[in-house]
Coordinates of C-alpha atoms and ligand atoms in Angstrom, one line a residue:
X132 CA 42.3 -22.4 -4.2
X133 CA 40.3 -21.1 -7.2
X134 CA 41.3 -17.6 -8.3
X135 CA 39.1 -14.9 -9.8
X136 CA 39.1 -11.2 -10.6
X137 CA 35.9 -10.7 -8.7
X138 CA 33.8 -12.7 -6.2
X139 CA 30.2 -11.7 -5.7
X140 CA 28.2 -12.9 -2.6
X141 CA 24.5 -13.1 -3.4
X142 CA 22.6 -13.9 -6.5
X143 CA 19.7 -11.4 -6.3
X144 CA 19.3 -8.4 -8.6
X145 CA 22.5 -6.7 -7.2
X146 CA 24.6 -9.8 -7.4
X147 CA 23.5 -11.2 -10.8
X148 CA 23.5 -7.8 -12.5
X149 CA 27.1 -7.1 -11.3
X150 CA 28.2 -10.6 -12.3
X151 CA 26.7 -10.3 -15.8
X152 CA 28.2 -6.8 -16.4
X153 CA 31.6 -7.9 -15.0
X154 CA 31.7 -11.0 -17.2
X155 CA 31.0 -9.0 -20.3
X156 CA 33.9 -6.7 -19.3
X157 CA 36.2 -9.7 -19.5
X158 CA 36.6 -10.2 -15.8
X159 CA 36.8 -13.8 -14.3
X160 CA 33.8 -13.8 -12.0
X161 CA 32.6 -16.2 -9.3
X162 CA 29.0 -15.7 -8.0
X163 CA 27.9 -17.4 -4.8
X164 CA 24.3 -17.9 -3.9
X165 CA 23.1 -19.9 -1.0
X166 CA 19.4 -19.9 -1.8
X167 CA 17.6 -19.3 -5.1
X168 CA 19.1 -17.4 -8.0
X169 CA 17.1 -14.2 -8.5
X170 CA 17.0 -13.5 -4.8
X171 CA 14.0 -12.0 -3.0
X172 CA 12.9 -10.0 -6.1
X173 CA 12.3 -13.0 -8.3
X174 CA 11.3 -15.6 -5.8
X175 CA 9.5 -13.8 -3.0
X176 CA 9.2 -10.1 -4.0
X177 CA 8.7 -8.0 -7.1
X178 CA 7.8 -10.7 -9.6
X179 CA 5.3 -12.9 -7.7
X180 CA 3.7 -9.8 -6.2
X181 CA 3.3 -8.3 -9.7
X182 CA 1.7 -11.6 -10.7
X183 CA -0.8 -11.2 -7.9
X184 CA -1.4 -7.5 -8.8
X185 CA -2.0 -8.3 -12.5
X186 CA -4.9 -10.5 -11.4
X187 CA -6.1 -7.9 -9.0
X188 CA -6.2 -5.3 -11.7
X189 CA -8.3 -7.5 -14.0
X190 CA -10.7 -8.2 -11.1
X191 CA -10.9 -4.4 -10.4
X192 CA -11.5 -3.5 -14.0
X193 CA -14.2 -6.2 -14.6
X194 CA -16.0 -5.0 -11.4
X195 CA -15.8 -1.4 -12.6
X196 CA -17.1 -2.2 -16.0
X197 CA -19.8 -4.4 -14.6
X198 CA -21.0 -1.5 -12.5
X199 CA -21.3 0.5 -15.7
X200 CA -23.4 -2.2 -17.3
X201 CA -20.7 -3.0 -19.9
X202 CA -20.9 -6.8 -19.3
X203 CA -24.3 -8.5 -19.5
X204 CA -23.5 -12.0 -18.5
X205 CA -21.0 -11.9 -15.6
X206 CA -22.3 -13.1 -12.2
X207 CA -20.1 -13.6 -9.3
X208 CA -16.6 -14.6 -10.2
X209 CA -13.6 -15.3 -8.0
X210 CA -9.9 -15.9 -8.0
X211 CA -8.6 -19.5 -8.1
X212 CA -5.6 -19.1 -5.8
X213 CA -4.0 -22.4 -6.8
X214 CA -4.1 -21.2 -10.5
X215 CA -2.5 -17.9 -9.5
X216 CA 0.3 -19.7 -7.6
X217 CA 1.0 -22.1 -10.5
X218 CA 1.1 -19.2 -13.0
X219 CA 3.6 -17.3 -10.7
X220 CA 5.8 -20.4 -10.4
X221 CA 5.9 -20.9 -14.2
X222 CA 7.0 -17.2 -14.6
X223 CA 9.6 -17.5 -11.8
X224 CA 11.1 -20.8 -13.2
X225 CA 11.4 -19.2 -16.7
X226 CA 13.0 -16.0 -15.5
X227 CA 15.4 -18.0 -13.3
X228 CA 16.5 -20.0 -16.4
X229 CA 16.9 -16.6 -18.1
X230 CA 19.3 -15.3 -15.4
X231 CA 21.3 -18.6 -15.4
X232 CA 21.6 -18.4 -19.2
X233 CA 22.7 -14.8 -19.1
X234 CA 25.3 -15.5 -16.4
X235 CA 26.6 -18.5 -18.4
X236 CA 26.8 -16.4 -21.5
X237 CA 28.9 -13.9 -19.6
X238 CA 31.2 -16.7 -18.4
X239 CA 30.3 -16.4 -14.7
X240 CA 31.1 -19.4 -12.5
X241 CA 28.1 -20.0 -10.2
X242 CA 28.6 -21.6 -6.8
X243 CA 25.7 -22.8 -4.7
X244 CA 26.4 -22.5 -1.0
X245 CA 26.9 -20.3 2.0
X246 CA 29.7 -17.8 1.3
X247 CA 31.9 -16.6 4.2
X248 CA 34.5 -13.9 4.1
X249 CA 37.8 -15.3 5.4
X250 CA 40.9 -13.5 6.4
X251 CA 42.8 -12.0 3.4
X252 CA 45.8 -14.0 2.2
X253 CA 48.6 -12.0 0.6
X254 CA 46.4 -9.0 -0.1
X255 CA 43.9 -11.3 -1.9
X256 CA 40.3 -11.5 -0.8
X257 CA 39.4 -15.0 0.3
X258 CA 35.9 -16.4 0.5
X259 CA 34.9 -19.9 1.6
X260 CA 31.9 -21.7 0.2
X261 CA 31.3 -24.8 2.3
X262 CA 34.6 -26.6 2.1
X263 CA 35.9 -24.7 -1.0
X264 CA 38.2 -21.7 -1.0
X265 CA 38.0 -18.9 -3.6
X266 CA 40.2 -15.9 -3.9
X267 CA 40.0 -12.7 -5.9
X268 CA 41.3 -9.2 -6.3
X269 CA 37.8 -7.6 -5.8
X270 CA 34.7 -8.5 -3.8
X271 CA 31.1 -7.3 -4.1
X272 CA 28.7 -8.0 -1.2
X273 CA 25.1 -8.3 -2.3
X274 CA 23.5 -10.3 0.4
X275 CA 20.2 -8.4 0.4
X276 CA 17.8 -8.0 3.2
X277 CA 15.3 -9.9 5.4
X278 CA 11.9 -9.0 6.9
X279 CA 11.7 -7.2 10.2
X280 CA 10.0 -9.8 12.5
X281 CA 7.9 -9.2 15.6
X282 CA 8.8 -11.4 18.6
X283 CA 5.4 -13.1 18.7
X284 CA 4.8 -16.7 19.9
X285 CA 2.3 -18.1 17.4
X286 CA 1.5 -21.2 19.5
X287 CA -1.2 -19.4 21.5
X288 CA -2.8 -17.5 18.6
X289 CA -5.9 -18.5 16.9
X290 CA -4.9 -16.6 13.8
X291 CA -1.8 -16.9 11.6
X292 CA 1.1 -14.5 11.4
X293 CA 2.5 -14.1 7.9
X294 CA 5.6 -12.4 6.5
X295 CA 6.0 -11.4 2.9
X296 CA 7.9 -14.5 1.9
X297 CA 5.0 -16.7 2.8
X298 CA 2.5 -14.6 0.8
X299 CA 3.4 -16.6 -2.3
X300 CA 2.7 -20.0 -0.9
X301 CA -0.7 -19.2 0.5
X302 CA -3.0 -21.8 -1.1
X303 CA -6.2 -20.3 0.4
X304 CA -7.3 -16.7 0.6
X305 CA -8.1 -15.9 4.2
X306 CA -11.6 -14.4 4.9
X307 CA -10.1 -11.6 7.0
X308 CA -6.6 -10.3 7.1
X309 CA -5.0 -7.5 9.1
X310 CA -1.9 -5.9 7.4
X311 CA 0.5 -4.1 9.8
X312 CA 2.3 -1.5 7.8
X313 CA 1.1 0.7 4.9
X314 CA 4.3 0.9 2.9
X315 CA 4.7 -0.5 -0.5
X316 CA 4.5 -4.2 0.4
X317 CA 1.6 -3.8 2.8
X318 CA -0.5 -1.8 0.3
X319 CA 0.3 -4.0 -2.7
X320 CA -0.7 -7.0 -0.7
X321 CA -3.8 -5.2 0.5
X322 CA -4.8 -4.5 -3.1
X323 CA -4.5 -8.2 -4.1
X324 CA -6.2 -9.7 -1.1
X325 CA -9.1 -7.2 -1.3
X326 CA -9.6 -8.1 -5.0
X327 CA -9.5 -11.8 -4.0
X328 CA -12.5 -11.3 -1.7
X329 CA -10.7 -11.1 1.6
X330 CA -11.8 -8.4 4.1
X331 CA -8.6 -6.4 4.5
X332 CA -7.7 -4.0 7.4
X333 CA -4.5 -2.0 7.1
X334 CA -2.9 -0.5 10.3
X335 CA -0.3 2.3 9.9
X336 CA 1.4 3.9 12.9
X337 CA 2.2 7.1 10.9
X338 CA -0.5 9.8 10.3
X339 CA -0.6 8.9 6.5
X340 CA 0.0 5.9 4.3
X341 CA 2.7 5.4 1.7
X342 CA 5.5 7.2 3.5
X343 CA 7.8 9.1 1.2
X344 CA 5.1 10.0 -1.3
X345 CA 3.8 13.5 -1.9
X346 CA 1.3 14.1 0.9
X347 CA -1.5 15.1 -1.4
X348 CA -1.0 12.1 -3.6
X349 CA -0.8 9.8 -0.5
X350 CA -4.1 11.2 0.9
X351 CA -5.8 10.6 -2.4
X352 CA -4.3 7.1 -2.6
X353 CA -5.8 6.3 0.8
X354 CA -9.2 7.5 -0.2
X355 CA -9.2 5.5 -3.4
X356 CA -8.1 2.3 -1.6
X357 CA -10.8 2.9 1.0
X358 CA -13.4 3.4 -1.7
X359 CA -12.4 -0.1 -3.0
X360 CA -13.3 -1.5 0.4
X361 CA -9.9 -1.7 2.1
X362 CA -10.2 -0.5 5.7
X363 CA -7.3 1.7 6.5
X364 CA -6.5 3.1 10.0
X365 CA -3.6 5.5 10.4
X366 CA -2.1 6.6 13.7
X367 CA -2.7 2.9 14.7
X368 CA -0.3 0.5 16.4
X369 CA -0.7 -3.1 17.6
X370 CA -0.5 -3.1 21.4
X371 CA -0.9 -6.8 21.8
X372 CA -1.1 -10.0 19.7
X373 CA -3.7 -11.7 21.9
X374 CA -5.1 -15.3 21.6
X375 CA -8.2 -14.7 19.5
X376 CA -7.8 -11.0 18.6
X377 CA -5.5 -8.1 18.2
X378 CA -5.5 -5.2 20.5
X379 CA -4.9 -2.0 18.5
X380 CA -4.3 1.5 19.7
X381 CA -6.3 3.5 17.1
X382 CA -5.7 7.2 17.6
X383 CA -5.5 6.7 21.4
X384 CA -8.5 4.3 21.6
X385 CA -8.2 0.6 22.4
X386 CA -9.8 -1.5 19.6
X387 CA -10.1 -5.3 19.4
X388 CA -9.9 -6.9 15.9
X389 CA -10.8 -10.5 15.1
X390 CA -8.9 -11.9 12.1
X391 CA -7.8 -15.0 10.4
X392 CA -4.3 -13.8 9.4
X393 CA -2.0 -11.0 10.1
X394 CA 0.6 -9.9 7.5
X395 CA 3.5 -8.1 9.1
X396 CA 4.9 -5.7 6.6
X397 CA 6.8 -3.1 8.7
X398 CA 10.0 -3.1 6.6
X399 CA 13.2 -5.0 5.8
X400 CA 16.6 -4.9 7.4
X401 CA 20.0 -5.5 5.6
X402 CA 21.6 -9.0 5.9
X403 CA 24.9 -8.2 7.7
X404 CA 25.3 -11.4 9.7
X405 CA 26.3 -15.0 8.9
X406 CA 29.1 -14.4 6.5
X407 CA 32.0 -13.1 8.5
X408 CA 31.4 -9.4 8.1
X409 CA 31.9 -8.9 11.8
X410 CA 35.4 -10.4 11.6
X411 CA 36.4 -8.3 8.5
X412 CA 37.5 -4.7 8.7
X413 CA 34.6 -3.6 6.5
X414 CA 32.5 -0.8 8.1
X415 CA 28.8 -1.5 8.7
X416 CA 26.1 -1.3 11.2
X417 CA 22.6 -2.8 11.5
X418 CA 21.3 -0.3 8.9
X419 CA 23.7 -1.7 6.3
X420 CA 27.2 -1.7 4.9
X421 CA 28.6 1.8 4.5
X422 CA 29.3 2.7 0.9
X423 CA 30.3 6.0 -0.8
X424 CA 28.7 7.3 -4.1
X425 CA 30.9 4.9 -6.1
X426 CA 29.4 2.0 -4.1
X427 CA 32.8 1.3 -2.5
X428 CA 33.1 0.3 1.1
X429 CA 36.0 1.7 3.3
X430 CA 38.2 -1.0 1.6
X431 CA 39.4 0.0 -1.9
X432 CA 38.6 -3.4 -3.5
X433 CA 35.4 -4.2 -1.7
X434 CA 32.0 -2.9 -2.9
X435 CA 28.4 -3.5 -1.8
X436 CA 25.2 -3.2 -3.7
X437 CA 21.5 -3.7 -3.2
X438 CA 19.4 -3.9 0.0
X439 CA 22.5 -4.7 2.1
X440 CA 23.5 -1.1 1.8
X441 CA 20.2 0.0 3.3
X442 CA 19.6 2.6 0.6
X443 CA 16.3 2.7 -1.2
X444 CA 15.6 -1.0 -1.0
X445 CA 14.5 -1.5 -4.5
X446 CA 15.6 -3.9 -7.3
X447 CA 16.4 -1.1 -9.7
X448 CA 18.6 0.6 -7.0
X449 CA 20.5 -2.7 -6.7
X450 CA 20.9 -2.8 -10.5
X451 CA 22.2 0.7 -10.6
X452 CA 24.6 0.2 -7.7
X453 CA 25.9 -2.9 -9.4
X454 CA 26.5 -1.0 -12.6
X455 CA 28.4 1.8 -10.7
X456 CA 30.5 -0.8 -8.8
X457 CA 31.5 -2.6 -11.9
X458 CA 32.4 0.7 -13.7
X459 CA 34.6 1.6 -10.8
X460 CA 36.3 -1.8 -10.7
X461 CA 37.0 -1.3 -14.4
X462 CA 38.7 2.0 -13.6
X463 CA 35.9 4.3 -14.8
X464 CA 34.7 6.9 -12.4
X465 CA 31.0 6.5 -11.8
X466 CA 28.7 7.9 -9.1
X467 CA 25.1 7.1 -8.1
X468 CA 22.4 9.7 -8.1
X469 CA 19.7 8.4 -5.7
X470 CA 17.3 11.3 -6.7
X471 CA 16.7 9.7 -10.0
X472 CA 15.5 6.4 -8.5
X473 CA 11.7 6.1 -9.2
X474 CA 9.5 4.8 -6.4
X475 CA 6.5 2.9 -7.6
X476 CA 3.4 1.4 -6.0
X477 CA 2.0 -1.2 -8.5
X478 CA -1.5 -1.1 -7.0
X479 CA -4.7 -0.2 -8.9
X480 CA -4.2 2.7 -9.4
X481 CA -0.5 2.9 -9.6
X482 CA 1.4 5.6 -7.7
X483 CA 4.9 7.0 -8.6
X484 CA 7.2 9.6 -7.4
X485 CA 10.6 10.6 -8.9
X486 CA 13.0 13.5 -8.4
X487 CA 12.6 16.1 -5.7
X488 CA 9.5 16.5 -3.6
X489 CA 8.2 19.9 -2.4
X490 CA 9.5 19.0 1.1
X491 CA 13.0 18.4 -0.3
X492 CA 12.8 21.7 -2.3
X493 CA 12.0 23.6 0.9
X494 CA 14.7 21.8 2.9
X495 CA 17.3 22.5 0.1
X496 CA 16.2 26.1 -0.4
X497 CA 15.4 25.4 -4.0
X498 CA 12.9 27.9 -5.5
X499 CA 10.0 25.9 -7.1
X500 CA 6.5 26.0 -8.4
X501 CA 4.1 23.1 -8.8
X502 CA 1.5 22.3 -11.4
X503 CA -1.1 19.6 -11.1
X504 CA -3.9 18.2 -13.2
X505 CA -6.5 15.5 -12.9
X506 CA -5.8 12.5 -15.2
X507 CA -9.1 13.2 -16.9
X508 CA -7.0 15.6 -19.0
X509 CA -5.8 12.4 -20.8
X510 CA -8.5 11.2 -23.1
X511 CA -7.2 7.7 -22.9
X512 CA -7.2 7.7 -19.1
X513 CA -10.8 9.1 -19.0
X514 CA -12.0 6.5 -21.5
X515 CA -10.5 3.7 -19.4
X516 CA -11.2 4.9 -15.9
X517 CA -13.8 7.7 -16.0
X518 CA -13.3 9.9 -12.9
X519 CA -11.4 7.9 -10.4
X520 CA -9.7 10.9 -8.8
X521 CA -6.3 10.2 -10.3
X522 CA -4.0 13.1 -10.8
X523 CA -0.4 14.1 -11.7
X524 CA 1.8 16.8 -10.1
X525 CA 5.0 18.4 -11.5
X526 CA 7.6 20.2 -9.5
X527 CA 9.4 22.8 -11.6
X528 CA 12.5 24.8 -10.7
X529 CA 11.1 28.3 -10.8
X530 CA 14.4 29.9 -12.0
X531 CA 15.6 27.4 -14.7
X532 CA 12.0 26.2 -15.5
X533 CA 13.3 22.7 -15.6
X534 CA 11.3 19.7 -14.3
X535 CA 12.8 18.6 -11.0
X536 CA 10.2 16.3 -9.6
X537 CA 7.0 14.4 -10.6
X538 CA 4.4 12.4 -8.7
X539 CA 1.3 10.7 -10.1
X540 CA -1.5 8.5 -9.0
X541 CA -3.2 6.6 -11.9
X542 CA -2.8 3.4 -13.9
X543 CA 0.0 3.6 -16.4
X544 CA 2.2 5.6 -14.0
X545 CA 5.0 3.0 -13.8
X546 CA 5.5 3.1 -17.5
X547 CA 5.7 6.9 -17.5
X548 CA 8.3 7.0 -14.8
X549 CA 11.2 6.4 -17.2
X550 CA 10.2 9.2 -19.5
X551 CA 10.1 11.6 -16.5
X552 CA 13.4 10.3 -15.3
X553 CA 14.9 11.1 -18.7
X554 CA 13.4 14.6 -18.5
X555 CA 14.8 15.3 -15.1
X556 CA 18.2 13.7 -15.8
X557 CA 18.6 15.7 -19.0
X558 CA 17.4 18.9 -17.3
X559 CA 14.6 19.4 -19.8
X560 CA 12.7 22.7 -19.4
X561 CA 8.9 22.8 -19.7
X562 CA 9.4 24.6 -23.0
X563 CA 11.5 21.6 -24.2
X564 CA 8.8 19.2 -23.1
X565 CA 6.2 21.2 -24.9
X566 CA 8.0 20.6 -28.1
X567 CA 8.0 16.8 -27.7
X568 CA 5.5 14.8 -29.8
X569 CA 3.5 12.6 -27.4
X570 CA 1.5 9.8 -29.1
X571 CA -2.2 10.4 -28.8
X572 CA -4.1 9.1 -26.9
X573 CA -1.8 8.1 -24.1
X574 CA -1.8 8.5 -20.4
X575 CA 1.7 10.1 -20.8
X576 CA 0.1 13.1 -22.5
X577 CA -0.6 14.4 -19.0
X578 CA 3.1 15.4 -18.9
X579 CA 2.5 17.5 -22.1
X580 CA -0.6 19.0 -20.5
X581 CA 1.3 20.0 -17.4
X582 CA 4.2 21.5 -19.4
X583 CA 1.7 23.5 -21.5
X584 CA -0.2 25.0 -18.5
X585 CA 0.3 28.7 -18.4
Ligands
LIG754 P1 18.2 -10.0 -2.6 O1 17.2 -10.0 -3.7 O2 17.7 -10.1 -1.2 O3 19.3 -11.1 -2.9 C1 20.3 -11.4 -2.0 C2 20.7 -12.8 -2.2 O4 21.9 -13.1 -1.4 C3 19.7 -13.9 -1.7 O5 19.3 -14.7 -2.8 C4 20.4 -14.6 -0.6 O6 20.1 -16.0 -0.6 C5 21.9 -14.4 -1.0 N1 22.8 -14.5 0.2 C6 22.7 -13.9 1.4 N2 23.8 -14.2 2.1 C7 24.5 -15.1 1.4 C8 25.7 -15.8 1.7 N3 26.3 -15.7 2.9 N4 26.2 -16.7 0.8 C9 25.5 -16.8 -0.4 N5 24.4 -16.2 -0.7 C10 23.9 -15.3 0.2 N6 11.7 -3.8 -5.6 C11 11.4 -3.2 -6.7 O7 12.2 -2.4 -7.3 N7 10.1 -3.3 -7.3 C12 9.2 -4.0 -6.7 O8 8.1 -4.1 -7.3 C13 9.4 -4.7 -5.5 N8 8.5 -5.5 -4.9 C14 8.8 -6.2 -3.8 C15 7.9 -7.0 -3.2 C16 8.2 -7.7 -2.0 C17 7.1 -8.6 -1.4 C18 9.5 -7.6 -1.5 C19 9.8 -8.4 -0.2 C20 10.4 -6.8 -2.1 C21 10.1 -6.1 -3.2 N9 11.1 -5.3 -3.8 C22 10.8 -4.6 -5.0 C23 12.4 -5.1 -3.3 C24 13.4 -6.0 -4.0 O9 13.0 -7.4 -3.9 C25 14.8 -5.9 -3.4 O10 15.2 -4.5 -3.4 C26 15.8 -6.7 -4.2 O11 15.5 -8.0 -4.2 C27 17.2 -6.4 -3.7 O12 18.2 -7.1 -4.4 P2 19.5 -7.6 -3.7 O13 20.3 -8.3 -4.8 O14 20.1 -6.5 -2.9 O15 19.1 -8.7 -2.6

């Protein structure tokens, strides 16, 4: 039996971040990963999708500038999908080596295999990895999530059903694709395939796309994507996956759609099976392992982080939960603040939201005012995009005059999110923000403009 201070199950963002931090704190750490180091984020998620979106952004920008007669000699140009896949793989391999290097530097022992929680022995946590037995004082579960799948038999279909994992091994761009679900994965995929020349139709059962975003920003987002040629149908659900076509209920009307591929992007569900959780006395249900604000489960020495907790399934949530868990294991009190987790769509244009929304202010009886401006108030944005409809909106506590929420649609938004997070976390007032020196010209100047509005 190999003994450790901490065993971590899962080598995705939650697991590898926790392992690295714990190793640097001097803990003897074992990390078990059954698939690929880096988890969904590196191998089938954030990173390869951002590789796709980088290409999409360039295509969009060239098209925009071509329409403005900026380029004289560009005729039709297209995406070489094989080249994009190769570029993605190169990036993934390098980043994977980087994670391995950081873990080795932190003294973490990496085990490859399927971890299973075994009954405790003498108060010690026991985990088996194939035929090996590990024991530790503490356990972090970071087993992530998997796609929600539809029970469709593909044999009788003349089109292909795809889930997000398979997006990154598609060697040919389909001519037509239906995307079921207008959340972040569905819309980011729509943006890439549209730029790659595919005819994309997005179906969303809710009345608006991009659930959780400010309603005004979401409506604008839909219009901008539609203007780029993406067909978006809200209040629409698939009634039947037929042989040659899909039967869709669009606002109460039956519509048949012929397609070559259907991407199902209706969300992800925590991985709570296959590793002995059901036989342990750790509390969980199908929506995730229950944790408190210190990321601790109902058991004092067992923590969980990342998608398996079912809370804001984002890589940076996993990182933050990992940090909180390690602080608590090291005896420091630390608590997570989910309000400060930025939500980002990396489409063209990007969309972000952070802090409180108007809806949350109303629900929490928080007195607030909002200010909003078009992004054309930023000279840099205007020069780069002209009038694409982009805008930013600030939610301000009307008593303290501090910024409590921010939403924006416009390229550059993802890089601004951190600045806004700092302002909200440090309770900066609009007067404080007015005194900051923003580099000119930058897209971020929009924050200064919003703060200065009378
Ligand atoms: P995972 O990354 O799922 O890692 C869990 C790991 O645990 C896996 O490697 C798995 O093999 C391993 N494991 C499971 N069970 C066992 C076991 N019994 N034994 C050993 N190992 C086990 N988030 C963002 O913040 N930004 C983005 O831009 C973004 N884009 C995304 C795009 C897509 C297409 C998808 C699908 C997701 C995206 N996400 C994004 C979400 C992000 O990928 C996840 O939030 C993140 O990967 C969660 O990290 P995790 O460590 O909890 O789990």
